[in-house]
Amino acid sequence: MTKPLHVALRGMLLGSLALLATDTYAQLKVGDHPTKINKASVLELESDRQGLLLPRLKQFTDIDALTPPDGMIVYYDPAPPAPATDKGLYIRRNGAWEKMANNADANSNWKLTGNDAVAGNFIGTNAGSVPLVLKGQGVDGMIIDNGYAFFKKLDLVTTGVDVLLVDPTTGKVSRRTISESAFSTAINSLNGDKTAAQTLSTDAADYSFAHDGAGDHKLTISTQDGTKTVGLLTKADYVRFDNATKALVITGFNTTPNANGLSITTIAGNPSLALHAADATNPGALTATDQNIGGNKTFKNNLIVDGSGTISSGLTVTGATLLKDDAVINKSLQVGTTSELKGKVTLGSVAAGTATDLDVLLLGTAGEVVKKTLPSSAFNPVINSINGLTGPAVTINNGIQGPDVHFTQDAATQTVTLHIPTATPLTDRGLMSNGDQTFKGNKKLSDDLAVRTKVIVGDTTALANSTLQVTGSVSMNIVNVSADHPMTDADNTILVDCSGGDRKVTLLTAVGRKGRVITVKKIGGTLARSLQILPSGAERIEDGTDYFIYNDWTFVTLQSDGANWFIIRK
């Protein structure tokens, strides 16, 4: 067997490890004698009639979209018109696919020690638009493009200018040194003009070039003084124009009333606008000092007096006054004559009474409020009766008589008893006791149920033989999602459709959930879409920070140890 084929077989074995090995630390044996595995192997294949079949690809486009890592091996079997010589094993190396060569492929390559070339052999590229590039130390040195050779860099050999000349008959390339003075007066072009002698000029008298005859061409632009057709502005002219645009100046507030409320005066030659204060006969603005304001004023919303409000000469209301909202009086309200309050009266603050206070307010027959003192005996029989018992003292007791919740009473002892029986028979309602009981009807618990011994579900004719025994079928919650999904306490199995893009499932924290099991399965999206499972915060999934599923219909079952998540099945 040739050395290249040995390399190919070793590569196939490495590829098998990448394809078949799991994320656990266990060994895997496939084929004959599955219970006997080589101690040094992670994956062992054994058969005397079967081989390892690698994936066969018609093109690399789809797998390249998945960013395959270096070291991956596939078998390339392209469809025509691709040449049959392209078929073979390919390994991913340095981000590209390389064919594993056999002896025939190796002999067709050029050797560093030279080849026994025959007619028709050459080093270069075939027909196409890609030139041949020769490099040294990673830098382009020579390019052969469409029959022409280009040198990217030539060292300076003499103090003159070195040029390469090509003999049109023989194609021989030779070097010639030309004096630098041959190029001293050569201008190739200015703005595309290749005239030997070039002239710089302007079309306005206010712009001009001055040439000193020694290589200095100076452009002069004059300053505008009002006599020139063109020219630049000085800073003083700019400031003067800028000041001229400020035609109107806002002056300070004028406390003298004005019939218009506004006035325009002249300050330093500029028009100035002033705002005047209002008084009883003139419009204007409010000031921070005392003012007499004329005309009726209507406040459609709240009127707020921030500070003490004083009515120095009384408040007189000549017409009907309507307070549409609640009136709040924070201090004393004194009414000198009879007042009638027809609406709701709210007392914001009422002084607390004492145990000996016996005065009450009563509503008289004419609607007047009067004060009356009641004797203490008037308050003794406050409760009129309880279930017909009138007192003076009635006792309420607890009882457990059945068959349902009910009250009983004893007139002789003035006692009312509430009976809540224990729910023992299947037909009775009642409380749960600490003894043996049998319940009937569907029961739902909204919170946790903790059982300290054993639970049997289904056939209850026998005692449970384990902590939880189910003698019938079991139903677990399953959810189907097509977007990123945070795990909830109600989830048992999560089916994720990744057809719309890469998806994530974020697990609940493993802390406080020791023994909790969750299964996550990918049900769509092909290899182009991934399903990523993430733990909570800094927690781990075994020794990793996440877990990926790429193949459809692939699942993983995880269980919490109270701190992190661990893979149980996949």
Coordinates of C-alpha atoms in Angstrom, one line a residue:
M1 CA 0.0 0.0 0.0
T2 CA 1.4 3.4 -0.9
K3 CA 2.2 6.1 1.7
P4 CA -0.5 8.5 0.4
L5 CA -3.1 5.8 0.9
H6 CA -1.9 5.2 4.4
V7 CA -2.3 8.9 5.1
A8 CA -5.8 8.7 3.6
L9 CA -6.8 5.8 5.9
R10 CA -5.5 7.6 8.9
G11 CA -7.5 10.7 7.9
M12 CA -10.7 8.5 7.4
L13 CA -10.3 7.2 11.0
L14 CA -9.9 10.8 12.3
G15 CA -13.0 11.8 10.4
S16 CA -14.9 8.9 11.9
L17 CA -14.0 10.1 15.3
A18 CA -15.3 13.5 14.5
L19 CA -18.6 12.2 13.1
L20 CA -19.3 9.4 15.6
A21 CA -17.8 10.4 18.9
T22 CA -20.1 11.8 21.5
D23 CA -19.4 14.6 24.1
T24 CA -19.0 12.0 26.9
Y25 CA -15.8 10.4 28.1
A26 CA -17.0 6.9 27.3
Q27 CA -15.5 4.6 24.6
L28 CA -17.5 3.4 21.6
K29 CA -17.2 0.0 19.8
V30 CA -19.1 -0.5 16.5
G31 CA -19.2 -3.8 14.6
D32 CA -18.0 -7.3 15.7
H33 CA -17.3 -8.2 19.3
P34 CA -18.9 -5.1 20.8
T35 CA -17.9 -6.0 24.4
K36 CA -14.2 -6.1 23.5
I37 CA -12.6 -2.7 22.9
N38 CA -9.0 -1.6 22.6
K39 CA -8.0 0.2 25.8
A40 CA -6.3 3.0 23.9
S41 CA -9.1 3.8 21.5
V42 CA -12.0 6.2 21.8
L43 CA -13.8 4.7 18.8
E44 CA -13.1 1.3 17.4
L45 CA -14.6 -0.3 14.2
E46 CA -14.2 -4.0 13.7
S47 CA -15.5 -6.1 10.8
D48 CA -14.2 -8.7 8.2
R49 CA -16.9 -7.8 5.6
Q50 CA -17.8 -4.1 6.1
G51 CA -16.0 -0.8 5.8
L52 CA -16.4 2.8 6.8
L53 CA -18.5 4.8 4.3
L54 CA -17.8 8.5 4.4
P55 CA -20.3 11.2 3.2
R56 CA -20.3 11.6 -0.6
L57 CA -20.7 15.2 -1.8
K58 CA -21.6 16.5 -5.2
Q59 CA -20.4 20.0 -4.4
F60 CA -18.9 21.9 -1.5
T61 CA -21.2 24.9 -1.5
D62 CA -23.7 23.7 1.1
I63 CA -21.0 22.3 3.6
D64 CA -18.9 25.5 3.2
A65 CA -21.9 27.5 4.4
L66 CA -21.7 25.6 7.7
T67 CA -18.1 26.7 8.2
P68 CA -16.5 23.2 8.5
P69 CA -13.4 23.0 10.7
D70 CA -9.9 21.9 9.6
G71 CA -9.5 18.1 9.8
M72 CA -12.9 17.2 8.3
I73 CA -12.8 14.4 5.6
V74 CA -15.4 13.8 2.9
Y75 CA -15.5 11.9 -0.4
Y76 CA -16.0 14.3 -3.4
D77 CA -18.0 12.7 -6.3
P78 CA -18.9 15.6 -8.6
A79 CA -21.3 15.3 -11.5
P80 CA -20.2 15.9 -15.1
P81 CA -18.9 18.1 -16.7
A82 CA -16.4 18.1 -13.7
P83 CA -13.4 15.9 -14.7
A84 CA -13.4 12.4 -13.2
T85 CA -9.9 13.0 -11.9
D86 CA -11.4 15.4 -9.3
K87 CA -13.0 12.4 -7.5
G88 CA -11.4 11.3 -4.3
L89 CA -10.9 11.9 -0.6
Y90 CA -10.7 15.6 0.5
I91 CA -9.5 16.9 3.8
R92 CA -10.2 20.4 5.2
R93 CA -6.9 22.3 5.8
N94 CA -6.3 26.0 6.4
G95 CA -9.9 26.8 5.5
A96 CA -9.9 25.0 2.1
W97 CA -10.5 21.5 0.7
E98 CA -7.4 19.6 -0.3
K99 CA -7.5 16.3 -2.3
M100 CA -5.5 13.4 -0.7
A101 CA -3.1 12.5 -3.5
N102 CA -2.1 8.9 -4.5
N103 CA 1.1 8.1 -6.4
A104 CA -0.2 9.1 -9.8
D105 CA -1.3 12.5 -8.4
A106 CA 2.0 13.0 -6.6
N107 CA 4.1 12.2 -9.7
S108 CA 2.2 14.8 -11.7
N109 CA 3.3 17.6 -9.4
W110 CA 6.5 19.6 -9.8
K111 CA 9.2 18.6 -7.3
L112 CA 11.6 21.0 -5.5
T113 CA 14.5 18.9 -6.8
G114 CA 13.3 19.1 -10.4
N115 CA 11.3 16.9 -12.7
D116 CA 12.0 14.8 -15.8
A117 CA 9.9 17.1 -18.1
V118 CA 8.6 16.0 -21.4
A119 CA 7.2 18.0 -24.3
G120 CA 4.0 19.8 -23.4
N121 CA 4.9 20.2 -19.7
F122 CA 4.8 23.7 -18.2
I123 CA 4.5 25.6 -14.9
G124 CA 1.7 28.1 -15.0
T125 CA -2.1 28.5 -15.4
N126 CA -4.3 27.2 -18.1
A127 CA -6.7 29.2 -20.2
G128 CA -8.6 31.8 -18.1
S129 CA -8.3 35.3 -16.6
V130 CA -6.0 34.4 -13.7
P131 CA -2.3 35.3 -14.2
L132 CA 0.7 33.4 -12.8
V133 CA 2.2 35.1 -9.8
L134 CA 5.7 34.4 -8.5
K135 CA 6.4 35.4 -4.9
G136 CA 9.3 35.7 -2.5
Q137 CA 8.8 36.0 1.2
G138 CA 5.1 36.4 0.6
V139 CA 5.6 39.5 -1.7
D140 CA 4.7 39.5 -5.4
G141 CA 7.9 39.6 -7.5
M142 CA 6.9 38.7 -11.0
I143 CA 3.5 38.4 -12.8
I144 CA 3.0 36.6 -16.1
D145 CA -0.3 37.9 -17.6
N146 CA -1.6 37.1 -21.1
G147 CA 2.0 36.5 -22.4
Y148 CA 3.6 39.6 -20.7
A149 CA 5.9 39.5 -17.8
F150 CA 5.8 42.3 -15.1
F151 CA 8.4 42.9 -12.4
K152 CA 6.8 44.3 -9.2
K153 CA 10.0 45.8 -7.8
L154 CA 13.5 46.4 -9.2
D155 CA 16.5 47.5 -7.1
L156 CA 18.3 50.7 -8.0
V157 CA 21.6 49.6 -9.7
T158 CA 23.2 52.9 -10.7
T159 CA 22.7 56.6 -10.0
G160 CA 20.9 57.0 -13.3
V161 CA 17.5 55.6 -14.3
D162 CA 17.5 51.9 -15.1
V163 CA 15.0 50.7 -17.8
L164 CA 14.3 47.3 -19.4
L165 CA 14.4 47.0 -23.1
V166 CA 12.8 44.1 -25.0
D167 CA 14.2 43.0 -28.4
P168 CA 11.0 42.7 -30.6
T169 CA 12.7 40.0 -32.7
T170 CA 14.2 37.6 -30.1
G171 CA 12.1 38.7 -27.0
K172 CA 15.4 39.1 -25.1
V173 CA 15.1 41.5 -22.1
S174 CA 18.1 43.8 -21.4
R175 CA 18.8 46.7 -19.1
R176 CA 19.9 50.2 -20.0
T177 CA 20.8 53.2 -17.8
I178 CA 19.4 56.6 -19.0
S179 CA 20.7 59.9 -17.5
E180 CA 18.3 61.6 -15.1
S181 CA 18.7 64.8 -17.1
A182 CA 16.8 63.2 -20.0
F183 CA 13.6 63.5 -17.8
S184 CA 14.3 66.9 -16.1
T185 CA 12.1 69.0 -18.4
A186 CA 9.5 66.4 -19.2
I187 CA 5.9 67.1 -18.1
N188 CA 3.6 64.3 -19.2
S189 CA 0.4 66.2 -19.0
L190 CA -1.7 68.8 -17.1
N191 CA -5.4 68.1 -17.0
G192 CA -4.9 65.7 -19.9
D193 CA -3.1 68.3 -22.0
K194 CA 0.2 66.9 -23.3
T195 CA 1.5 70.1 -24.9
A196 CA 5.2 70.4 -24.4
A197 CA 5.1 74.0 -23.0
Q198 CA 2.2 74.7 -20.5
T199 CA 0.9 78.1 -19.4
L200 CA -1.0 79.0 -16.2
S201 CA -3.3 82.1 -16.5
T202 CA -6.5 83.7 -15.2
D203 CA -9.5 85.3 -17.1
A204 CA -10.0 88.2 -14.6
A205 CA -7.9 91.2 -14.0
D206 CA -8.3 90.8 -10.2
Y207 CA -6.7 87.3 -10.2
S208 CA -3.1 86.9 -11.6
F209 CA -0.1 84.6 -11.6
A210 CA 3.3 86.0 -11.0
H211 CA 6.3 84.0 -12.2
D212 CA 9.8 84.8 -10.9
G213 CA 11.6 82.7 -13.6
A214 CA 13.0 80.4 -11.0
G215 CA 10.1 77.9 -10.8
D216 CA 7.8 79.9 -8.5
H217 CA 4.3 80.4 -9.9
K218 CA 2.3 82.6 -7.4
L219 CA -1.5 83.2 -7.6
T220 CA -2.7 86.6 -6.3
I221 CA -6.4 87.2 -5.4
S222 CA -7.2 90.8 -4.5
T223 CA -9.4 92.0 -1.6
Q224 CA -12.7 93.6 -2.4
D225 CA -12.8 97.4 -1.7
G226 CA -16.0 98.3 -3.7
T227 CA -14.2 99.2 -6.9
K228 CA -13.4 95.7 -8.1
T229 CA -15.6 93.3 -9.9
V230 CA -14.4 90.4 -7.8
G231 CA -12.4 89.9 -4.6
L232 CA -12.3 88.5 -1.1
L233 CA -14.0 90.1 1.9
T234 CA -11.9 91.3 4.9
K235 CA -12.9 90.3 8.5
A236 CA -13.9 93.9 9.2
D237 CA -16.3 93.9 6.2
Y238 CA -17.8 90.6 7.4
V239 CA -18.3 91.9 11.0
R240 CA -20.0 95.0 9.5
F241 CA -22.4 93.0 7.4
D242 CA -23.1 90.6 10.3
N243 CA -24.0 93.6 12.6
A244 CA -26.2 95.0 9.9
T245 CA -28.4 91.8 9.9
K246 CA -29.2 92.3 13.5
A247 CA -31.9 94.9 12.8
L248 CA -34.1 94.3 15.8
V249 CA -32.8 94.2 19.4
I250 CA -34.9 92.9 22.4
T251 CA -34.4 95.3 25.3
G252 CA -35.2 94.9 29.0
F253 CA -38.7 94.8 30.6
N254 CA -40.4 98.2 30.8
T255 CA -42.5 98.7 34.0
T256 CA -44.3 101.7 32.6
P257 CA -47.8 100.8 31.2
N258 CA -48.3 101.3 27.5
A259 CA -51.6 101.3 25.5
N260 CA -50.2 98.7 23.1
G261 CA -48.4 96.6 25.6
L262 CA -45.3 96.7 23.3
S263 CA -43.1 99.6 22.1
I264 CA -40.3 100.0 19.5
T265 CA -37.5 102.4 20.3
T266 CA -34.0 103.1 18.9
I267 CA -30.9 102.2 20.9
A268 CA -27.5 102.9 19.4
G269 CA -29.1 103.3 16.0
N270 CA -30.8 99.9 16.1
P271 CA -34.6 99.3 16.5
S272 CA -35.4 97.9 19.9
L273 CA -38.5 96.0 21.1
A274 CA -39.7 96.4 24.7
L275 CA -42.5 94.6 26.7
H276 CA -44.5 96.8 29.1
A277 CA -46.3 96.0 32.4
A278 CA -50.1 95.8 32.5
D279 CA -52.3 97.9 34.7
A280 CA -56.1 98.5 35.2
T281 CA -56.5 100.2 31.8
N282 CA -53.6 99.0 29.7
P283 CA -52.7 95.5 28.4
G284 CA -49.3 94.0 29.0
A285 CA -47.4 91.5 31.1
L286 CA -47.5 90.5 34.8
T287 CA -44.6 91.6 36.9
A288 CA -43.2 90.3 40.2
T289 CA -44.4 93.4 42.0
D290 CA -47.9 94.7 43.0
Q291 CA -50.3 95.3 40.1
N292 CA -53.9 96.4 39.6
I293 CA -55.2 94.3 36.7
G294 CA -58.4 95.4 34.8
G295 CA -61.0 93.3 33.1
N296 CA -62.7 90.1 34.0
K297 CA -60.4 87.1 34.1
T298 CA -61.6 83.5 33.7
F299 CA -59.5 80.6 35.0
K300 CA -60.7 77.4 33.2
N301 CA -58.5 75.1 35.3
N302 CA -57.0 75.2 38.8
L303 CA -56.1 78.5 40.5
I304 CA -53.3 77.9 42.9
V305 CA -52.1 80.4 45.5
D306 CA -48.6 79.4 46.6
G307 CA -48.3 81.0 50.1
S308 CA -50.8 82.9 52.3
G309 CA -53.8 84.2 50.5
T310 CA -55.4 87.2 52.3
I311 CA -58.7 88.9 51.5
S312 CA -58.2 92.2 53.3
S313 CA -61.6 93.6 52.9
G314 CA -63.9 90.6 52.8
L315 CA -65.3 88.5 50.0
T316 CA -68.6 89.4 48.6
V317 CA -70.6 87.2 46.3
T318 CA -73.4 89.2 44.7
G319 CA -74.9 86.4 42.7
A320 CA -75.4 82.7 42.8
T321 CA -72.2 80.8 43.5
L322 CA -71.7 77.2 42.3
L323 CA -68.7 75.1 43.5
K324 CA -68.7 72.2 41.0
D325 CA -65.9 70.3 42.7
D326 CA -65.1 69.4 46.3
A327 CA -64.3 72.4 48.5
V328 CA -61.5 71.6 51.0
I329 CA -61.2 73.8 54.0
N330 CA -58.0 73.1 55.8
K331 CA -58.8 75.4 58.8
S332 CA -61.9 76.6 60.7
L333 CA -65.1 77.4 58.8
Q334 CA -67.3 79.9 60.6
V335 CA -70.8 80.5 59.5
G336 CA -72.5 83.3 61.3
T337 CA -76.1 82.4 60.3
T338 CA -78.1 79.4 59.4
S339 CA -76.4 77.5 56.5
E340 CA -77.9 74.8 54.4
L341 CA -75.6 72.1 52.9
K342 CA -77.6 70.2 50.3
G343 CA -74.8 68.1 48.9
K344 CA -72.1 65.8 50.3
V345 CA -70.2 67.2 53.3
T346 CA -66.8 65.7 54.0
L347 CA -65.0 66.4 57.2
G348 CA -61.2 66.3 56.5
S349 CA -60.3 66.1 60.2
V350 CA -62.4 64.9 63.2
A351 CA -61.1 65.0 66.8
A352 CA -60.8 61.6 68.4
G353 CA -63.2 60.9 71.3
T354 CA -62.7 59.1 74.6
A355 CA -64.2 56.0 76.2
T356 CA -66.5 58.2 78.4
D357 CA -67.8 60.3 75.5
L358 CA -71.6 59.7 75.2
D359 CA -72.5 62.6 72.9
V360 CA -73.8 61.7 69.4
L361 CA -75.1 63.7 66.4
L362 CA -78.6 62.9 65.3
L363 CA -80.7 64.0 62.3
G364 CA -83.9 65.6 63.3
T365 CA -87.3 65.2 61.6
A366 CA -86.8 68.6 59.9
G367 CA -83.4 67.6 58.6
E368 CA -81.5 69.6 61.2
V369 CA -78.4 68.1 63.0
V370 CA -78.7 68.0 66.8
K371 CA -76.5 66.8 69.6
K372 CA -77.8 64.3 72.1
T373 CA -76.2 62.5 75.1
L374 CA -77.0 58.8 75.3
P375 CA -76.6 56.7 78.5
S376 CA -73.9 53.9 78.5
S377 CA -76.6 51.3 78.8
A378 CA -77.8 52.2 75.3
F379 CA -74.7 50.6 73.9
N380 CA -74.7 47.3 75.7
P381 CA -76.9 45.0 73.5
V382 CA -75.1 46.0 70.4
I383 CA -75.7 42.6 68.7
N384 CA -79.5 42.1 68.3
S385 CA -79.3 38.4 67.7
I386 CA -77.3 35.5 66.3
N387 CA -79.5 32.8 64.7
G388 CA -82.3 33.9 67.0
L389 CA -80.2 33.9 70.2
T390 CA -80.4 37.4 71.8
G391 CA -77.8 37.3 74.6
P392 CA -76.7 39.0 76.7
A393 CA -73.7 36.7 75.8
V394 CA -73.6 34.3 72.9
T395 CA -70.7 31.8 72.4
I396 CA -69.5 30.4 69.1
N397 CA -67.8 27.0 69.2
N398 CA -66.1 24.5 66.7
G399 CA -67.4 21.0 66.0
I400 CA -66.7 18.0 63.6
Q401 CA -70.2 16.4 63.3
G402 CA -71.1 15.3 59.8
P403 CA -72.0 14.7 57.1
D404 CA -71.4 18.3 55.8
V405 CA -70.4 21.8 57.0
H406 CA -73.3 23.2 59.1
F407 CA -74.3 25.2 62.2
T408 CA -76.1 24.0 65.4
Q409 CA -77.3 26.1 68.3
D410 CA -78.3 25.5 71.9
A411 CA -80.7 28.0 73.4
A412 CA -80.1 26.7 77.0
T413 CA -76.4 27.5 76.8
Q414 CA -76.6 30.4 74.3
T415 CA -74.1 28.5 72.1
V416 CA -73.7 28.4 68.3
T417 CA -71.4 25.6 66.9
L418 CA -69.8 25.5 63.4
H419 CA -69.3 21.8 62.4
I420 CA -66.6 21.0 59.8
P421 CA -66.4 17.2 59.6
T422 CA -63.3 15.1 58.6
A423 CA -63.5 13.9 55.0
T424 CA -63.4 10.1 55.6
P425 CA -66.3 8.5 53.6
L426 CA -66.2 8.9 49.8
T427 CA -69.5 10.8 50.0
D428 CA -68.6 13.3 52.7
R429 CA -66.9 16.7 52.3
G430 CA -64.6 18.0 55.1
L431 CA -61.1 18.6 56.4
M432 CA -58.0 16.6 55.8
S433 CA -56.8 14.8 59.0
N434 CA -53.5 13.2 60.0
G435 CA -55.0 9.7 59.8
D436 CA -55.9 7.4 56.9
Q437 CA -58.4 8.9 54.5
T438 CA -59.9 8.2 51.1
F439 CA -60.9 11.1 48.8
K440 CA -63.2 11.2 45.8
G441 CA -63.4 13.6 42.8
N442 CA -60.7 15.3 40.7
K443 CA -58.2 17.3 42.8
K444 CA -55.9 20.0 41.4
L445 CA -53.0 21.6 43.2
S446 CA -51.8 25.0 42.1
D447 CA -48.5 24.8 44.0
D448 CA -46.0 22.1 45.1
L449 CA -47.0 18.7 46.6
A450 CA -44.4 17.2 48.9
V451 CA -44.8 13.5 49.9
R452 CA -42.5 12.2 52.6
T453 CA -43.0 8.4 52.1
K454 CA -44.4 6.7 49.0
V455 CA -47.0 7.5 46.3
I456 CA -49.0 5.0 44.1
V457 CA -51.0 6.3 41.2
G458 CA -53.5 4.0 39.4
D459 CA -54.3 0.7 41.0
T460 CA -54.4 1.4 44.7
T461 CA -55.2 -2.1 45.9
A462 CA -51.6 -2.7 46.8
L463 CA -49.0 -0.6 48.6
A464 CA -46.4 1.2 46.5
N465 CA -43.1 -0.6 46.0
S466 CA -41.1 2.5 45.3
T467 CA -41.1 6.2 46.2
L468 CA -43.4 6.8 43.2
Q469 CA -45.3 4.0 41.5
V470 CA -47.5 4.4 38.5
T471 CA -49.7 1.4 37.6
G472 CA -51.1 3.1 34.5
S473 CA -50.0 5.4 31.7
V474 CA -48.0 8.6 32.2
S475 CA -48.6 11.9 30.4
M476 CA -45.8 14.6 30.4
N477 CA -46.1 18.1 29.1
I478 CA -44.7 18.7 25.6
V479 CA -44.4 22.1 23.8
N480 CA -43.8 22.8 20.1
V481 CA -42.0 26.2 19.4
S482 CA -40.5 27.9 16.4
A483 CA -38.7 30.8 18.1
D484 CA -36.2 31.2 20.9
H485 CA -37.7 29.6 24.0
P486 CA -36.9 30.1 27.7
M487 CA -37.6 26.9 29.6
T488 CA -40.5 27.1 32.1
D489 CA -41.3 25.0 35.2
A490 CA -44.2 23.5 33.1
D491 CA -41.9 22.1 30.3
N492 CA -40.9 18.5 30.1
T493 CA -40.2 18.1 26.4
I494 CA -39.5 21.0 24.0
L495 CA -39.8 20.5 20.3
V496 CA -38.0 23.2 18.3
D497 CA -38.6 24.0 14.6
C498 CA -35.5 25.8 13.3
S499 CA -36.9 26.2 9.7
G500 CA -37.1 30.0 10.2
G501 CA -33.5 30.4 11.5
D502 CA -31.1 29.5 14.3
R503 CA -32.9 29.0 17.6
K504 CA -31.9 29.0 21.3
V505 CA -33.4 27.3 24.3
T506 CA -32.4 28.8 27.7
L507 CA -32.6 26.4 30.6
L508 CA -33.9 27.3 34.0
T509 CA -31.3 27.6 36.8
A510 CA -30.2 24.1 38.0
V511 CA -30.0 25.5 41.5
G512 CA -33.0 24.3 43.6
R513 CA -34.0 21.8 40.9
K514 CA -32.0 18.8 41.8
G515 CA -33.2 15.8 39.8
R516 CA -35.3 17.9 37.3
V517 CA -35.2 16.3 33.8
I518 CA -35.8 18.2 30.5
T519 CA -35.7 16.9 26.9
V520 CA -35.0 19.2 23.9
K521 CA -35.4 18.0 20.3
K522 CA -34.8 19.7 16.9
I523 CA -37.6 18.9 14.4
G524 CA -36.8 21.1 11.4
G525 CA -34.3 23.4 9.7
T526 CA -31.8 21.0 8.2
L527 CA -28.0 21.4 8.8
A528 CA -28.3 25.0 7.7
R529 CA -30.0 25.9 11.0
S530 CA -28.6 25.2 14.5
L531 CA -30.4 24.7 17.9
Q532 CA -28.3 26.1 20.8
I533 CA -29.1 25.1 24.4
L534 CA -27.8 27.5 27.0
P535 CA -27.6 27.1 30.8
S536 CA -28.6 29.9 33.2
G537 CA -26.0 32.5 34.0
A538 CA -22.6 31.0 34.8
E539 CA -23.9 27.5 35.1
R540 CA -22.6 24.6 32.9
I541 CA -23.8 21.8 30.7
E542 CA -21.4 19.2 31.9
D543 CA -18.0 20.9 31.1
G544 CA -19.3 23.4 28.5
T545 CA -21.1 26.7 28.4
D546 CA -23.7 25.5 25.8
Y547 CA -24.8 22.5 23.7
F548 CA -25.5 22.5 19.9
I549 CA -27.9 20.3 17.9
Y550 CA -27.5 20.4 14.1
N551 CA -29.3 17.3 12.7
D552 CA -33.1 17.3 12.5
W553 CA -34.9 14.7 14.8
T554 CA -32.0 14.7 17.2
F555 CA -32.6 15.2 21.0
V556 CA -30.7 15.5 24.3
T557 CA -32.1 14.8 27.8
L558 CA -30.6 16.8 30.6
Q559 CA -30.8 16.4 34.4
S560 CA -29.9 18.9 37.2
D561 CA -27.7 17.9 40.1
G562 CA -28.7 21.1 42.0
A563 CA -25.8 23.2 40.6
N564 CA -25.4 22.4 36.8
W565 CA -27.0 20.3 34.0
F566 CA -25.8 16.9 32.9
I567 CA -26.4 14.9 29.7
I568 CA -28.4 11.7 30.5
R569 CA -29.5 10.6 27.0
K570 CA -29.0 11.7 23.4

